[in-house]
PDB file of C-alpha atoms in Angstrom:
ATOM      1  CA  MET A   1       4.027 -25.714  35.482  1.00 44.00           C
ATOM      2  CA  THR A   2       2.127 -25.909  32.108  1.00 52.00           C
ATOM      3  CA  SER A   3      -1.320 -26.903  31.899  1.00 61.00           C
ATOM      4  CA  PRO A   4      -2.073 -30.102  29.982  1.00 65.00           C
ATOM      5  CA  ALA A   5      -4.336 -27.876  27.665  1.00 55.00           C
ATOM      6  CA  TRP A   6      -1.411 -25.861  26.762  1.00 68.00           C
ATOM      7  CA  ALA A   7       0.537 -28.924  26.386  1.00 72.00           C
ATOM      8  CA  ARG A   8      -1.930 -30.428  23.882  1.00 70.00           C
ATOM      9  CA  ARG A   9      -1.890 -27.144  21.903  1.00 67.00           C
ATOM     10  CA  ARG A  10       1.749 -27.349  21.511  1.00 78.00           C
ATOM     11  CA  ASP A  11       2.034 -30.756  20.548  1.00 78.00           C
ATOM     12  CA  ALA A  12      -0.723 -30.291  17.794  1.00 71.00           C
ATOM     13  CA  ALA A  13       1.069 -27.167  16.759  1.00 73.00           C
ATOM     14  CA  GLY A  14       4.272 -29.091  16.369  1.00 78.00           C
ATOM     15  CA  ARG A  15       2.544 -31.994  14.430  1.00 82.00           C
ATOM     16  CA  ALA A  16       0.891 -29.364  12.466  1.00 77.00           C
ATOM     17  CA  TRP A  17       4.336 -27.832  11.535  1.00 80.00           C
ATOM     18  CA  ARG A  18       5.865 -31.298  10.768  1.00 84.00           C
ATOM     19  CA  GLU A  19       3.084 -31.944   8.460  1.00 84.00           C
ATOM     20  CA  PHE A  20       3.552 -28.437   6.756  1.00 84.00           C
ATOM     21  CA  ALA A  21       7.281 -28.640   6.476  1.00 84.00           C
ATOM     22  CA  ALA A  22       6.983 -32.242   4.685  1.00 86.00           C
ATOM     23  CA  ASN A  23       5.184 -30.328   1.868  1.00 86.00           C
ATOM     24  CA  ARG A  24       8.118 -28.848  -0.258  1.00 90.00           C
ATOM     25  CA  GLY A  25       5.577 -26.585  -2.244  1.00 90.00           C
ATOM     26  CA  GLY A  26       4.248 -24.978   0.769  1.00 90.00           C
ATOM     27  CA  LEU A  27       7.985 -24.493   2.242  1.00 93.00           C
ATOM     28  CA  VAL A  28       9.091 -22.735  -1.151  1.00 93.00           C
ATOM     29  CA  GLY A  29       5.518 -20.501  -0.982  1.00 93.00           C
ATOM     30  CA  LEU A  30       6.509 -19.666   2.756  1.00 93.00           C
ATOM     31  CA  VAL A  31      10.119 -18.622   1.886  1.00 94.00           C
ATOM     32  CA  VAL A  32       8.811 -16.609  -1.144  1.00 95.00           C
ATOM     33  CA  LEU A  33       6.041 -14.966   0.869  1.00 93.00           C
ATOM     34  CA  ALA A  34       8.586 -14.101   3.801  1.00 94.00           C
ATOM     35  CA  VAL A  35      10.709 -12.437   1.091  1.00 94.00           C
ATOM     36  CA  PHE A  36       7.900 -10.395   0.067  1.00 94.00           C
ATOM     37  CA  VAL A  37       6.933  -9.460   3.628  1.00 93.00           C
ATOM     38  CA  LEU A  38      10.580  -8.354   4.264  1.00 94.00           C
ATOM     39  CA  VAL A  39      10.540  -6.181   1.169  1.00 92.00           C
ATOM     40  CA  ALA A  40       7.488  -4.627   2.137  1.00 91.00           C
ATOM     41  CA  ALA A  41       8.717  -3.999   5.771  1.00 90.00           C
ATOM     42  CA  LEU A  42      12.116  -2.500   4.733  1.00 89.00           C
ATOM     43  CA  GLY A  43      10.763  -0.732   1.518  1.00 83.00           C
ATOM     44  CA  PRO A  44      10.598   2.612   3.139  1.00 81.00           C
ATOM     45  CA  VAL A  45      13.924   2.437   4.616  1.00 84.00           C
ATOM     46  CA  LEU A  46      15.809   1.178   1.507  1.00 82.00           C
ATOM     47  CA  ILE A  47      13.901   3.411  -0.818  1.00 85.00           C
ATOM     48  CA  ASP A  48      14.658   7.363  -1.026  1.00 80.00           C
ATOM     49  CA  ASP A  49      11.828   9.661  -1.420  1.00 76.00           C
ATOM     50  CA  ALA A  50      13.704  11.178  -4.157  1.00 74.00           C
ATOM     51  CA  ASP A  51      13.532   8.006  -6.316  1.00 77.00           C
ATOM     52  CA  LEU A  52       9.688   8.077  -6.115  1.00 84.00           C
ATOM     53  CA  ASP A  53       9.416  11.613  -6.967  1.00 81.00           C
ATOM     54  CA  VAL A  54       8.675  12.827 -10.558  1.00 83.00           C
ATOM     55  CA  THR A  55      10.052  16.296 -10.102  1.00 79.00           C
ATOM     56  CA  ARG A  56      13.429  14.853  -8.922  1.00 82.00           C
ATOM     57  CA  ALA A  57      13.787  11.904 -11.100  1.00 79.00           C
ATOM     58  CA  THR A  58      17.412  11.630 -12.518  1.00 80.00           C
ATOM     59  CA  GLY A  59      17.257   8.959 -15.319  1.00 80.00           C
ATOM     60  CA  ASP A  60      16.136   9.219 -18.950  1.00 84.00           C
ATOM     61  CA  ARG A  61      12.666   8.482 -20.331  1.00 85.00           C
ATOM     62  CA  LEU A  62      12.342   4.617 -20.890  1.00 85.00           C
ATOM     63  CA  ARG A  63      16.144   3.925 -20.057  1.00 86.00           C
ATOM     64  CA  SER A  64      16.997   0.210 -20.566  1.00 87.00           C
ATOM     65  CA  PRO A  65      18.688  -1.518 -17.352  1.00 89.00           C
ATOM     66  CA  SER A  66      22.023  -0.225 -16.654  1.00 87.00           C
ATOM     67  CA  GLY A  67      24.324  -0.209 -13.791  1.00 83.00           C
ATOM     68  CA  GLU A  68      22.746   2.817 -12.145  1.00 84.00           C
ATOM     69  CA  PHE A  69      19.172   1.515 -12.936  1.00 86.00           C
ATOM     70  CA  TRP A  70      19.068  -2.272 -12.514  1.00 89.00           C
ATOM     71  CA  LEU A  71      15.510  -2.483 -13.963  1.00 89.00           C
ATOM     72  CA  GLY A  72      15.595   0.475 -16.432  1.00 89.00           C
ATOM     73  CA  THR A  73      13.389   3.581 -15.888  1.00 88.00           C
ATOM     74  CA  ASP A  74       9.848   4.519 -16.580  1.00 88.00           C
ATOM     75  CA  GLU A  75       8.481   7.448 -18.738  1.00 88.00           C
ATOM     76  CA  ASN A  76       9.496   9.928 -15.843  1.00 87.00           C
ATOM     77  CA  GLY A  77      13.135   8.633 -15.488  1.00 86.00           C
ATOM     78  CA  ARG A  78      12.337   6.989 -11.966  1.00 89.00           C
ATOM     79  CA  SER A  79      13.795   3.887 -11.207  1.00 89.00           C
ATOM     80  CA  VAL A  80      11.480   0.690 -12.255  1.00 91.00           C
ATOM     81  CA  LEU A  81      13.213  -1.252  -9.428  1.00 91.00           C
ATOM     82  CA  ALA A  82      12.270   1.229  -6.656  1.00 90.00           C
ATOM     83  CA  LEU A  83       8.700   1.671  -7.794  1.00 91.00           C
ATOM     84  CA  THR A  84       8.236  -2.078  -7.818  1.00 92.00           C
ATOM     85  CA  LEU A  85       9.590  -2.551  -4.494  1.00 92.00           C
ATOM     86  CA  TRP A  86       7.797   0.200  -2.993  1.00 92.00           C
ATOM     87  CA  GLY A  87       4.576  -1.055  -4.714  1.00 90.00           C
ATOM     88  CA  THR A  88       5.233  -4.449  -2.500  1.00 92.00           C
ATOM     89  CA  GLN A  89       3.923  -2.640   0.520  1.00 90.00           C
ATOM     90  CA  LEU A  90       0.600  -1.461  -0.563  1.00 89.00           C
ATOM     91  CA  SER A  91      -0.251  -4.362  -2.794  1.00 87.00           C
ATOM     92  CA  LEU A  92       0.401  -6.931  -0.184  1.00 90.00           C
ATOM     93  CA  VAL A  93      -1.483  -4.848   2.626  1.00 91.00           C
ATOM     94  CA  VAL A  94      -4.572  -4.181   0.362  1.00 89.00           C
ATOM     95  CA  GLY A  95      -4.599  -7.951  -0.717  1.00 88.00           C
ATOM     96  CA  LEU A  96      -4.653  -9.118   2.987  1.00 91.00           C
ATOM     97  CA  ALA A  97      -7.119  -6.438   4.215  1.00 93.00           C
ATOM     98  CA  ALA A  98      -9.406  -7.177   1.557  1.00 91.00           C
ATOM     99  CA  ALA A  99      -9.349 -10.750   1.951  1.00 91.00           C
ATOM    100  CA  LEU A 100      -9.621 -10.643   5.690  1.00 92.00           C
ATOM    101  CA  LEU A 101     -12.651  -8.332   5.228  1.00 93.00           C
ATOM    102  CA  SER A 102     -14.156 -11.030   2.729  1.00 92.00           C
ATOM    103  CA  VAL A 103     -13.516 -13.934   5.074  1.00 91.00           C
ATOM    104  CA  VAL A 104     -15.031 -12.056   7.886  1.00 92.00           C
ATOM    105  CA  ILE A 105     -18.278 -11.265   6.410  1.00 93.00           C
ATOM    106  CA  GLY A 106     -18.588 -14.711   4.779  1.00 92.00           C
ATOM    107  CA  THR A 107     -17.511 -16.353   8.202  1.00 93.00           C
ATOM    108  CA  THR A 108     -20.263 -14.470   9.783  1.00 93.00           C
ATOM    109  CA  VAL A 109     -22.979 -15.054   7.146  1.00 93.00           C
ATOM    110  CA  GLY A 110     -22.087 -18.756   6.844  1.00 93.00           C
ATOM    111  CA  ILE A 111     -22.208 -19.463  10.635  1.00 93.00           C
ATOM    112  CA  LEU A 112     -25.743 -17.772  11.149  1.00 92.00           C
ATOM    113  CA  ALA A 113     -27.199 -19.390   8.177  1.00 92.00           C
ATOM    114  CA  GLY A 114     -25.976 -22.465   9.214  1.00 90.00           C
ATOM    115  CA  HIS A 115     -26.767 -22.428  12.958  1.00 87.00           C
ATOM    116  CA  PHE A 116     -30.216 -20.711  12.946  1.00 88.00           C
ATOM    117  CA  GLY A 117     -31.816 -21.969   9.732  1.00 83.00           C
ATOM    118  CA  GLY A 118     -35.215 -21.318   8.999  1.00 85.00           C
ATOM    119  CA  TRP A 119     -36.257 -17.889   7.332  1.00 89.00           C
ATOM    120  CA  LEU A 120     -32.852 -16.404   8.321  1.00 89.00           C
ATOM    121  CA  SER A 121     -30.994 -18.967   6.375  1.00 89.00           C
ATOM    122  CA  ALA A 122     -33.241 -18.539   3.594  1.00 90.00           C
ATOM    123  CA  VAL A 123     -32.766 -14.858   3.518  1.00 92.00           C
ATOM    124  CA  LEU A 124     -28.942 -14.962   4.078  1.00 91.00           C
ATOM    125  CA  LEU A 125     -28.618 -17.593   1.169  1.00 90.00           C
ATOM    126  CA  ARG A 126     -30.612 -15.676  -1.230  1.00 90.00           C
ATOM    127  CA  PHE A 127     -28.525 -12.722  -0.667  1.00 88.00           C
ATOM    128  CA  THR A 128     -25.487 -14.994  -1.059  1.00 90.00           C
ATOM    129  CA  ASP A 129     -26.817 -16.205  -4.637  1.00 88.00           C
ATOM    130  CA  PHE A 130     -27.204 -12.794  -5.682  1.00 86.00           C
ATOM    131  CA  PHE A 131     -23.402 -11.758  -5.079  1.00 85.00           C
ATOM    132  CA  LEU A 132     -22.726 -15.316  -6.639  1.00 85.00           C
ATOM    133  CA  ILE A 133     -24.289 -14.551  -9.810  1.00 83.00           C
ATOM    134  CA  MET A 134     -22.945 -11.291 -10.108  1.00 80.00           C
ATOM    135  CA  PRO A 135     -19.843 -11.016 -11.720  1.00 80.00           C
ATOM    136  CA  SER A 136     -17.601  -9.782  -8.804  1.00 80.00           C
ATOM    137  CA  LEU A 137     -15.104  -7.796 -10.999  1.00 80.00           C
ATOM    138  CA  VAL A 138     -18.031  -5.656 -12.470  1.00 83.00           C
ATOM    139  CA  LEU A 139     -19.399  -5.032  -8.764  1.00 83.00           C
ATOM    140  CA  ALA A 140     -16.041  -4.224  -7.443  1.00 85.00           C
ATOM    141  CA  ILE A 141     -15.556  -1.652 -10.502  1.00 84.00           C
ATOM    142  CA  ALA A 142     -18.842   0.019  -9.764  1.00 83.00           C
ATOM    143  CA  LEU A 143     -18.257   0.263  -6.072  1.00 82.00           C
ATOM    144  CA  SER A 144     -14.636   1.657  -6.887  1.00 81.00           C
ATOM    145  CA  ALA A 145     -16.107   4.282  -9.210  1.00 79.00           C
ATOM    146  CA  VAL A 146     -18.992   5.297  -6.802  1.00 80.00           C
ATOM    147  CA  LEU A 147     -16.721   5.719  -3.619  1.00 77.00           C
ATOM    148  CA  ASP A 148     -13.938   7.153  -5.393  1.00 69.00           C
ATOM    149  CA  GLY A 149     -10.874   6.820  -2.841  1.00 69.00           C
ATOM    150  CA  GLY A 150      -7.718   5.410  -2.425  1.00 77.00           C
ATOM    151  CA  ALA A 151      -6.595   2.037  -0.942  1.00 83.00           C
ATOM    152  CA  GLY A 152      -9.398   1.686   1.554  1.00 85.00           C
ATOM    153  CA  THR A 153     -11.935   2.092  -1.312  1.00 85.00           C
ATOM    154  CA  ILE A 154     -10.203  -0.801  -2.931  1.00 88.00           C
ATOM    155  CA  ILE A 155     -10.007  -3.136   0.136  1.00 89.00           C
ATOM    156  CA  LEU A 156     -14.000  -2.414   0.741  1.00 88.00           C
ATOM    157  CA  ALA A 157     -14.876  -2.951  -2.959  1.00 87.00           C
ATOM    158  CA  ILE A 158     -13.025  -6.171  -2.887  1.00 89.00           C
ATOM    159  CA  GLY A 159     -14.244  -7.339   0.486  1.00 89.00           C
ATOM    160  CA  VAL A 160     -17.858  -6.840  -0.110  1.00 87.00           C
ATOM    161  CA  VAL A 161     -18.003  -8.601  -3.454  1.00 87.00           C
ATOM    162  CA  SER A 162     -15.900 -11.524  -2.765  1.00 88.00           C
ATOM    163  CA  TRP A 163     -17.453 -13.252   0.324  1.00 89.00           C
ATOM    164  CA  PRO A 164     -20.055 -15.548  -1.099  1.00 90.00           C
ATOM    165  CA  ALA A 165     -17.581 -18.541  -1.663  1.00 87.00           C
ATOM    166  CA  SER A 166     -16.493 -18.395   2.116  1.00 89.00           C
ATOM    167  CA  ALA A 167     -19.968 -18.147   3.349  1.00 91.00           C
ATOM    168  CA  ARG A 168     -21.026 -21.319   1.606  1.00 90.00           C
ATOM    169  CA  LEU A 169     -17.937 -23.151   2.685  1.00 89.00           C
ATOM    170  CA  VAL A 170     -18.446 -22.206   6.184  1.00 92.00           C
ATOM    171  CA  ARG A 171     -22.246 -23.049   6.318  1.00 91.00           C
ATOM    172  CA  ALA A 172     -21.496 -26.519   5.315  1.00 90.00           C
ATOM    173  CA  GLN A 173     -18.912 -26.989   7.969  1.00 89.00           C
ATOM    174  CA  THR A 174     -21.505 -25.439  10.660  1.00 90.00           C
ATOM    175  CA  LEU A 175     -24.233 -27.554   9.502  1.00 90.00           C
ATOM    176  CA  ALA A 176     -21.594 -30.875   9.851  1.00 88.00           C
ATOM    177  CA  VAL A 177     -20.513 -29.681  13.276  1.00 87.00           C
ATOM    178  CA  GLU A 178     -23.912 -29.053  14.371  1.00 86.00           C
ATOM    179  CA  ALA A 179     -24.963 -32.685  13.718  1.00 85.00           C
ATOM    180  CA  ARG A 180     -22.553 -34.133  16.183  1.00 85.00           C
ATOM    181  CA  PRO A 181     -23.651 -35.400  19.352  1.00 85.00           C
ATOM    182  CA  TYR A 182     -21.922 -33.196  21.695  1.00 81.00           C
ATOM    183  CA  ILE A 183     -23.633 -30.415  20.246  1.00 81.00           C
ATOM    184  CA  GLU A 184     -27.061 -31.938  21.112  1.00 80.00           C
ATOM    185  CA  ARG A 185     -25.748 -32.535  24.677  1.00 83.00           C
ATOM    186  CA  SER A 186     -24.711 -28.837  25.100  1.00 80.00           C
ATOM    187  CA  ARG A 187     -28.066 -27.542  24.314  1.00 81.00           C
ATOM    188  CA  ALA A 188     -29.481 -30.124  26.559  1.00 80.00           C
ATOM    189  CA  LEU A 189     -27.391 -28.956  29.374  1.00 77.00           C
ATOM    190  CA  GLY A 190     -28.653 -25.383  28.625  1.00 79.00           C
ATOM    191  CA  GLY A 191     -26.052 -23.982  26.116  1.00 77.00           C
ATOM    192  CA  GLY A 192     -27.760 -21.021  24.329  1.00 82.00           C
ATOM    193  CA  HIS A 193     -26.748 -19.948  20.667  1.00 82.00           C
ATOM    194  CA  GLY A 194     -23.935 -17.845  21.887  1.00 82.00           C
ATOM    195  CA  HIS A 195     -22.420 -21.029  23.653  1.00 82.00           C
ATOM    196  CA  VAL A 196     -22.833 -23.190  20.843  1.00 85.00           C
ATOM    197  CA  ILE A 197     -21.409 -20.655  18.283  1.00 86.00           C
ATOM    198  CA  PHE A 198     -18.410 -19.531  20.156  1.00 85.00           C
ATOM    199  CA  LYS A 199     -17.405 -22.585  22.301  1.00 85.00           C
ATOM    200  CA  HIS A 200     -18.091 -25.335  19.782  1.00 84.00           C
ATOM    201  CA  VAL A 201     -18.987 -24.292  16.031  1.00 87.00           C
ATOM    202  CA  LEU A 202     -16.331 -21.096  15.844  1.00 86.00           C
ATOM    203  CA  PRO A 203     -13.385 -23.185  16.982  1.00 84.00           C
ATOM    204  CA  SER A 204     -14.179 -26.241  14.551  1.00 84.00           C
ATOM    205  CA  VAL A 205     -14.643 -23.748  11.711  1.00 88.00           C
ATOM    206  CA  LEU A 206     -11.485 -21.743  12.339  1.00 85.00           C
ATOM    207  CA  PRO A 207      -9.096 -23.924  10.456  1.00 83.00           C
ATOM    208  CA  LEU A 208     -11.329 -23.919   7.240  1.00 83.00           C
ATOM    209  CA  VAL A 209     -11.496 -20.230   7.882  1.00 87.00           C
ATOM    210  CA  PHE A 210      -7.616 -19.736   7.952  1.00 85.00           C
ATOM    211  CA  VAL A 211      -6.990 -21.788   5.037  1.00 86.00           C
ATOM    212  CA  ASN A 212      -9.755 -19.895   3.031  1.00 85.00           C
ATOM    213  CA  THR A 213      -8.198 -16.524   4.005  1.00 87.00           C
ATOM    214  CA  THR A 214      -4.712 -17.744   2.620  1.00 87.00           C
ATOM    215  CA  LEU A 215      -6.075 -18.661  -0.502  1.00 85.00           C
ATOM    216  CA  ALA A 216      -8.151 -15.578  -0.874  1.00 88.00           C
ATOM    217  CA  VAL A 217      -5.307 -13.232  -0.479  1.00 90.00           C
ATOM    218  CA  GLY A 218      -4.124 -14.351  -3.794  1.00 88.00           C
ATOM    219  CA  THR A 219      -7.506 -13.607  -5.449  1.00 88.00           C
ATOM    220  CA  ALA A 220      -7.552 -10.223  -3.839  1.00 90.00           C
ATOM    221  CA  ILE A 221      -4.122  -9.267  -4.996  1.00 91.00           C
ATOM    222  CA  VAL A 222      -5.220  -9.923  -8.452  1.00 90.00           C
ATOM    223  CA  ALA A 223      -8.613  -8.053  -8.231  1.00 89.00           C
ATOM    224  CA  GLU A 224      -6.591  -5.006  -6.465  1.00 89.00           C
ATOM    225  CA  SER A 225      -4.137  -5.144  -9.359  1.00 90.00           C
ATOM    226  CA  THR A 226      -6.997  -5.326 -12.061  1.00 89.00           C
ATOM    227  CA  LEU A 227      -8.626  -2.168 -10.466  1.00 88.00           C
ATOM    228  CA  ARG A 228      -5.352  -0.228 -10.265  1.00 89.00           C
ATOM    229  CA  PHE A 229      -4.735  -1.171 -14.172  1.00 88.00           C
ATOM    230  CA  LEU A 230      -7.992   0.074 -15.022  1.00 87.00           C
ATOM    231  CA  GLY A 231      -7.342   3.321 -13.321  1.00 85.00           C
ATOM    232  CA  LEU A 232      -9.706   3.096 -10.237  1.00 85.00           C
ATOM    233  CA  GLY A 233      -8.644   4.157  -6.721  1.00 80.00           C
ATOM    234  CA  ASP A 234      -5.887   6.768  -6.214  1.00 81.00           C
ATOM    235  CA  THR A 235      -3.816   7.139  -9.250  1.00 79.00           C
ATOM    236  CA  ASN A 236      -0.972   8.739  -7.101  1.00 82.00           C
ATOM    237  CA  GLU A 237      -0.665   5.559  -5.076  1.00 86.00           C
ATOM    238  CA  ILE A 238       2.264   3.546  -6.251  1.00 88.00           C
ATOM    239  CA  THR A 239       1.209   0.067  -6.854  1.00 90.00           C
ATOM    240  CA  TRP A 240       1.827  -2.953  -9.236  1.00 92.00           C
ATOM    241  CA  GLY A 241      -1.260  -2.638 -11.068  1.00 91.00           C
ATOM    242  CA  GLY A 242      -0.869   0.958 -11.553  1.00 89.00           C
ATOM    243  CA  LEU A 243       2.956   0.500 -12.749  1.00 91.00           C
ATOM    244  CA  LEU A 244       1.245  -1.657 -15.393  1.00 91.00           C
ATOM    245  CA  ARG A 245      -1.288   0.791 -16.352  1.00 91.00           C
ATOM    246  CA  SER A 246       1.146   3.495 -16.844  1.00 89.00           C
ATOM    247  CA  ALA A 247       3.425   1.184 -18.651  1.00 88.00           C
ATOM    248  CA  GLY A 248       0.671   0.808 -21.102  1.00 85.00           C
ATOM    249  CA  SER A 249      -0.488   4.545 -21.214  1.00 86.00           C
ATOM    250  CA  SER A 250       3.364   5.665 -21.925  1.00 84.00           C
ATOM    251  CA  GLY A 251       4.035   3.658 -24.933  1.00 83.00           C
ATOM    252  CA  ALA A 252       6.155   1.047 -23.280  1.00 84.00           C
ATOM    253  CA  ILE A 253       4.890  -1.924 -25.280  1.00 81.00           C
ATOM    254  CA  THR A 254       5.337  -0.246 -28.786  1.00 84.00           C
ATOM    255  CA  TYR A 255       8.692   1.305 -27.214  1.00 84.00           C
ATOM    256  CA  GLY A 256       9.674  -2.576 -26.288  1.00 85.00           C
ATOM    257  CA  ALA A 257      10.494  -1.473 -22.697  1.00 87.00           C
ATOM    258  CA  TRP A 258       9.869  -4.823 -21.624  1.00 89.00           C
ATOM    259  CA  TRP A 259      11.973  -3.807 -18.073  1.00 89.00           C
ATOM    260  CA  TYR A 260       8.819  -1.657 -17.385  1.00 90.00           C
ATOM    261  CA  LEU A 261       6.280  -4.367 -17.833  1.00 89.00           C
ATOM    262  CA  LEU A 262       7.812  -7.469 -16.590  1.00 91.00           C
ATOM    263  CA  PRO A 263       8.797  -6.432 -12.809  1.00 92.00           C
ATOM    264  CA  PRO A 264       5.516  -5.706 -11.501  1.00 93.00           C
ATOM    265  CA  GLY A 265       3.771  -8.535 -13.632  1.00 92.00           C
ATOM    266  CA  ILE A 266       6.166 -11.157 -12.448  1.00 94.00           C
ATOM    267  CA  ALA A 267       5.899  -9.788  -8.710  1.00 94.00           C
ATOM    268  CA  ILE A 268       2.148 -10.277  -8.859  1.00 94.00           C
ATOM    269  CA  VAL A 269       2.543 -13.573 -10.017  1.00 94.00           C
ATOM    270  CA  LEU A 270       4.953 -14.802  -7.663  1.00 95.00           C
ATOM    271  CA  LEU A 271       3.299 -13.468  -4.704  1.00 94.00           C
ATOM    272  CA  VAL A 272      -0.017 -14.813  -5.757  1.00 93.00           C
ATOM    273  CA  LEU A 273       1.742 -18.125  -6.091  1.00 94.00           C
ATOM    274  CA  ALA A 274       3.112 -17.934  -2.892  1.00 94.00           C
ATOM    275  CA  PHE A 275      -0.001 -17.475  -1.028  1.00 92.00           C
ATOM    276  CA  THR A 276      -1.606 -20.329  -3.168  1.00 92.00           C
ATOM    277  CA  LEU A 277       1.135 -22.712  -2.343  1.00 92.00           C
ATOM    278  CA  VAL A 278       1.192 -21.931   1.417  1.00 91.00           C
ATOM    279  CA  GLY A 279      -2.679 -22.215   1.296  1.00 89.00           C
ATOM    280  CA  ARG A 280      -2.865 -25.584  -0.425  1.00 88.00           C
ATOM    281  CA  ALA A 281      -0.281 -26.859   2.025  1.00 89.00           C
ATOM    282  CA  LEU A 282      -2.153 -25.856   5.025  1.00 86.00           C
ATOM    283  CA  GLU A 283      -5.364 -27.285   3.733  1.00 84.00           C
ATOM    284  CA  THR A 284      -3.609 -30.488   3.589  1.00 83.00           C
ATOM    285  CA  VAL A 285      -2.685 -30.344   6.928  1.00 82.00           C
ATOM    286  CA  LEU A 286      -5.553 -29.296   8.489  1.00 75.00           C
ATOM    287  CA  ASN A 287      -7.847 -31.291   6.380  1.00 68.00           C
ATOM    288  CA  PRO A 288      -7.632 -35.125   7.698  1.00 56.00           C
ATOM    289  CA  LYS A 289      -9.062 -36.307   4.478  1.00 56.00           C
ATOM    290  CA  LEU A 290      -6.493 -34.768   2.354  1.00 50.00           C
ATOM    291  CA  ARG A 291      -3.846 -35.871   4.472  1.00 52.00           C
ATOM    292  CA  GLU A 292      -4.899 -39.591   3.872  1.00 48.00           C
ATOM    293  CA  ARG A 293      -4.991 -39.328   0.425  1.00 49.00           C
ATOM    294  CA  ARG A 294      -1.516 -38.056   0.185  1.00 49.00           C
TER     295      ARG A 294
END
């Protein structure tokens, strides 16, 4: 027998999916996102290591698209199609991990500042304001240059500098939740800080956190591509931003090798657009005020 609680959750999930499915933009974004995830998962299976090895490249330098190389070759004779498909995995993983780290930090700071108030809230808000007024890209560049590592460094750099917006959103939601009568009753019945935060505040904040995570992934992917384009991180790792940097430094622009520039650039745009569409659709589903306006 299914418990009433699970039945209510199943019904709520069904209603949420029907609301999401009614949003065409969200469905398009979900399909595009599923394609990228499939490419990232199957990339190591479909692409031979020889296609990525400079020493075993079989194509000519900056060869235009043909039957053998559908998207042409890079300056080393490697298939641009293989490089772009391979870069999907790392760009997607870095974007997701960086966004998750950012949202975790922002959620923690926001809940603590909203719940406890007082001097702790003042300190956390001043700390948040410091990161808000500082250019996040400059801070990310500085961290990446100092730490000097691979994908882990890029994830840390993006996550550490992009959390303030999440913190302010979660703090505002926390204050709204704690102003409700049932929070006061919970405290009157002996509920401590942990009980109020994890039993009442966090479940009410999670939908906002989930939507914000989806939207933050697109920003993290753009930031990761920018850092790679600037030559930060491990240059031996194949990413979309790294491909754009290699195209620029190899003379592909003056050579007119559009096939080297467009694929990674279009991939970045499509993936960011997919996350944005899904995030906006989820925001409409999970935010009753937006659902009423539609």
